[in-house]
Amino acid sequence: MFTGLIEEIGEIVSVEPVDDSLRLTIAGPTVTSDAEHGASIAVSGVCLTVIDRGAVPDGRPTFTADVMAQTIKMSTVGELAPGSSVNLERAVRVDTRLGGHIVQGHVDGTATLMSATPHEAWRVLRFSLDPALAPLLVDKGSVTLSGVSLTVSAIAPENEAEQWFEVSLIPETLSATTLGSLEPGDRVNVETDILARHVARMLRLEAAGISTRTSTEGTHA
């Protein structure tokens, strides 16, 4: 489980194809400082498992993780190359304040940046929205983009043919994450809010005639 608050920007050291999967080695001094074998680290919003640790010649510590085919298909991981920058976050501790929102690191798909509008102290990014994900986003709701916890600041009307949504980024987010370097046409990983996914699932079941109601009556001895 993660919060969507990025701890550092890491660098892809190597990308090794392994059958239909990939093995990534990533430099990130902060997230590897206490990472043990089997630890979870979100890489631009994708939850990966540490399988090995090492270091690059300049001394920066690294961790290695495998990425399965399904994750490559659903995310931008397949576009990564040595030198690519990625957002990194360790799994949240139970004694830590939840500063962002509950993020699982399970990507629902990707979105493409349509425009970036600068303002005096912030920047508004507009992304295309897959129609399948449109019901899961709401104005002022939570969304995770490449691992960053954000609030939807605007969203396309339901009757608009091309669905989109916007997020407004403060200077800290622009400088502390990879979102500040995005250009129109770039893709990001999208994770919708877990509560929205559960509600959507229940509504689909109800529409199919499958009751989602559970009994509140307990069993008495």
mmCIF file of C-alpha atoms in Angstrom, residues 41-154:
data_model
loop_
_atom_site.group_PDB
_atom_site.id
_atom_site.type_symbol
_atom_site.label_atom_id
_atom_site.label_comp_id
_atom_site.label_asym_id
_atom_site.label_seq_id
_atom_site.Cartn_x
_atom_site.Cartn_y
_atom_site.Cartn_z
ATOM 1 C CA ILE A 41 8.429 -0.144 -4.152
ATOM 2 C CA ALA A 42 6.123 1.825 -6.450
ATOM 3 C CA VAL A 43 7.880 2.734 -9.699
ATOM 4 C CA SER A 44 5.910 5.499 -11.415
ATOM 5 C CA GLY A 45 2.802 4.058 -9.835
ATOM 6 C CA VAL A 46 3.505 0.369 -10.503
ATOM 7 C CA CYS A 47 4.021 -1.775 -7.411
ATOM 8 C CA LEU A 48 7.159 -3.889 -7.908
ATOM 9 C CA THR A 49 8.939 -6.382 -5.643
ATOM 10 C CA VAL A 50 12.636 -6.059 -4.835
ATOM 11 C CA ILE A 51 14.514 -9.218 -5.875
ATOM 12 C CA ASP A 52 18.070 -7.908 -5.579
ATOM 13 C CA ARG A 53 20.129 -4.897 -4.477
ATOM 14 C CA GLY A 54 23.358 -3.459 -5.828
ATOM 15 C CA ALA A 55 25.055 -0.224 -6.830
ATOM 16 C CA VAL A 56 26.158 1.644 -9.938
ATOM 17 C CA PRO A 57 29.815 2.680 -10.460
ATOM 18 C CA ASP A 58 29.189 6.154 -9.009
ATOM 19 C CA GLY A 59 28.099 4.534 -5.744
ATOM 20 C CA ARG A 60 24.336 5.058 -5.955
ATOM 21 C CA PRO A 61 22.477 2.037 -4.571
ATOM 22 C CA THR A 62 20.097 0.179 -6.872
ATOM 23 C CA PHE A 63 17.329 -2.381 -6.640
ATOM 24 C CA THR A 64 16.158 -4.904 -9.223
ATOM 25 C CA ALA A 65 12.566 -5.986 -9.871
ATOM 26 C CA ASP A 66 10.738 -8.154 -12.393
ATOM 27 C CA VAL A 67 7.754 -6.855 -14.379
ATOM 28 C CA MET A 68 5.258 -9.381 -15.749
ATOM 29 C CA ALA A 69 3.653 -9.202 -19.183
ATOM 30 C CA GLN A 70 0.256 -8.018 -17.898
ATOM 31 C CA THR A 71 1.874 -5.018 -16.190
ATOM 32 C CA ILE A 72 3.825 -4.153 -19.332
ATOM 33 C CA LYS A 73 0.579 -4.215 -21.311
ATOM 34 C CA MET A 74 -1.352 -2.034 -18.857
ATOM 35 C CA SER A 75 1.329 0.580 -18.105
ATOM 36 C CA THR A 76 4.161 2.646 -19.547
ATOM 37 C CA VAL A 77 6.825 0.322 -18.099
ATOM 38 C CA GLY A 78 7.539 -1.113 -21.542
ATOM 39 C CA GLU A 79 8.626 2.345 -22.707
ATOM 40 C CA LEU A 80 11.353 2.674 -20.077
ATOM 41 C CA ALA A 81 15.008 2.650 -21.127
ATOM 42 C CA PRO A 82 18.346 3.206 -19.377
ATOM 43 C CA GLY A 83 18.424 6.844 -18.275
ATOM 44 C CA SER A 84 14.633 7.190 -17.940
ATOM 45 C CA SER A 85 13.419 9.000 -14.835
ATOM 46 C CA VAL A 86 10.795 7.353 -12.620
ATOM 47 C CA ASN A 87 8.868 8.340 -9.500
ATOM 48 C CA LEU A 88 9.720 6.172 -6.494
ATOM 49 C CA GLU A 89 7.882 5.503 -3.237
ATOM 50 C CA ARG A 90 8.320 2.830 -0.594
ATOM 51 C CA ALA A 91 5.316 1.009 0.844
ATOM 52 C CA VAL A 92 3.620 3.033 3.585
ATOM 53 C CA ARG A 93 4.231 2.178 7.240
ATOM 54 C CA VAL A 94 1.249 1.722 9.540
ATOM 55 C CA ASP A 95 2.604 4.396 11.894
ATOM 56 C CA THR A 96 2.901 7.028 9.145
ATOM 57 C CA ARG A 97 0.459 9.853 8.418
ATOM 58 C CA LEU A 98 -1.519 9.172 5.236
ATOM 59 C CA GLY A 99 -0.726 12.425 3.479
ATOM 60 C CA GLY A 100 -2.014 11.472 0.024
ATOM 61 C CA HIS A 101 -4.662 8.784 -0.460
ATOM 62 C CA ILE A 102 -4.744 4.995 -0.472
ATOM 63 C CA VAL A 103 -2.773 3.827 -3.513
ATOM 64 C CA GLN A 104 -2.346 0.148 -4.341
ATOM 65 C CA GLY A 105 0.175 0.379 -7.148
ATOM 66 C CA HIS A 106 -2.219 -1.526 -9.426
ATOM 67 C CA VAL A 107 -2.430 0.454 -12.655
ATOM 68 C CA ASP A 108 -5.789 0.609 -14.461
ATOM 69 C CA GLY A 109 -4.349 1.888 -17.731
ATOM 70 C CA THR A 110 -2.659 4.931 -19.211
ATOM 71 C CA ALA A 111 -3.596 8.475 -20.202
ATOM 72 C CA THR A 112 -1.992 10.778 -22.759
ATOM 73 C CA LEU A 113 -1.189 14.412 -22.007
ATOM 74 C CA MET A 114 -3.272 16.625 -24.300
ATOM 75 C CA SER A 115 -2.109 20.054 -23.091
ATOM 76 C CA ALA A 116 -0.140 21.791 -20.355
ATOM 77 C CA THR A 117 -1.334 25.286 -19.442
ATOM 78 C CA PRO A 118 1.073 27.349 -17.308
ATOM 79 C CA HIS A 119 -0.189 29.772 -14.666
ATOM 80 C CA GLU A 120 1.701 32.088 -12.349
ATOM 81 C CA ALA A 121 2.288 29.517 -9.608
ATOM 82 C CA TRP A 122 0.958 26.254 -10.989
ATOM 83 C CA ARG A 123 0.370 24.271 -14.172
ATOM 84 C CA VAL A 124 -2.822 22.632 -15.409
ATOM 85 C CA LEU A 125 -2.421 19.331 -17.239
ATOM 86 C CA ARG A 126 -5.226 17.925 -19.356
ATOM 87 C CA PHE A 127 -5.180 14.207 -20.142
ATOM 88 C CA SER A 128 -7.246 12.064 -22.457
ATOM 89 C CA LEU A 129 -9.447 9.609 -20.600
ATOM 90 C CA ASP A 130 -10.224 6.061 -21.651
ATOM 91 C CA PRO A 131 -14.053 5.748 -21.762
ATOM 92 C CA ALA A 132 -13.752 2.592 -19.642
ATOM 93 C CA LEU A 133 -12.134 4.636 -16.857
ATOM 94 C CA ALA A 134 -14.371 7.698 -17.198
ATOM 95 C CA PRO A 135 -16.982 6.465 -14.667
ATOM 96 C CA LEU A 136 -14.238 6.036 -12.058
ATOM 97 C CA LEU A 137 -13.120 9.683 -12.026
ATOM 98 C CA VAL A 138 -15.067 12.582 -10.541
ATOM 99 C CA ASP A 139 -14.417 16.279 -10.104
ATOM 100 C CA LYS A 140 -12.444 16.826 -6.858
ATOM 101 C CA GLY A 141 -11.883 13.077 -6.564
ATOM 102 C CA SER A 142 -8.532 11.335 -6.135
ATOM 103 C CA VAL A 143 -6.439 9.935 -8.981
ATOM 104 C CA THR A 144 -2.889 8.607 -9.137
ATOM 105 C CA LEU A 145 -0.746 9.555 -12.144
ATOM 106 C CA SER A 146 2.608 7.786 -12.477
ATOM 107 C CA GLY A 147 2.478 7.166 -8.749
ATOM 108 C CA VAL A 148 1.597 10.746 -7.740
ATOM 109 C CA SER A 149 -1.508 11.324 -5.602
ATOM 110 C CA LEU A 150 -3.521 14.137 -7.192
ATOM 111 C CA THR A 151 -6.979 15.700 -7.136
ATOM 112 C CA VAL A 152 -9.051 15.931 -10.304
ATOM 113 C CA SER A 153 -9.583 19.670 -10.857
ATOM 114 C CA ALA A 154 -11.870 19.394 -13.903
#
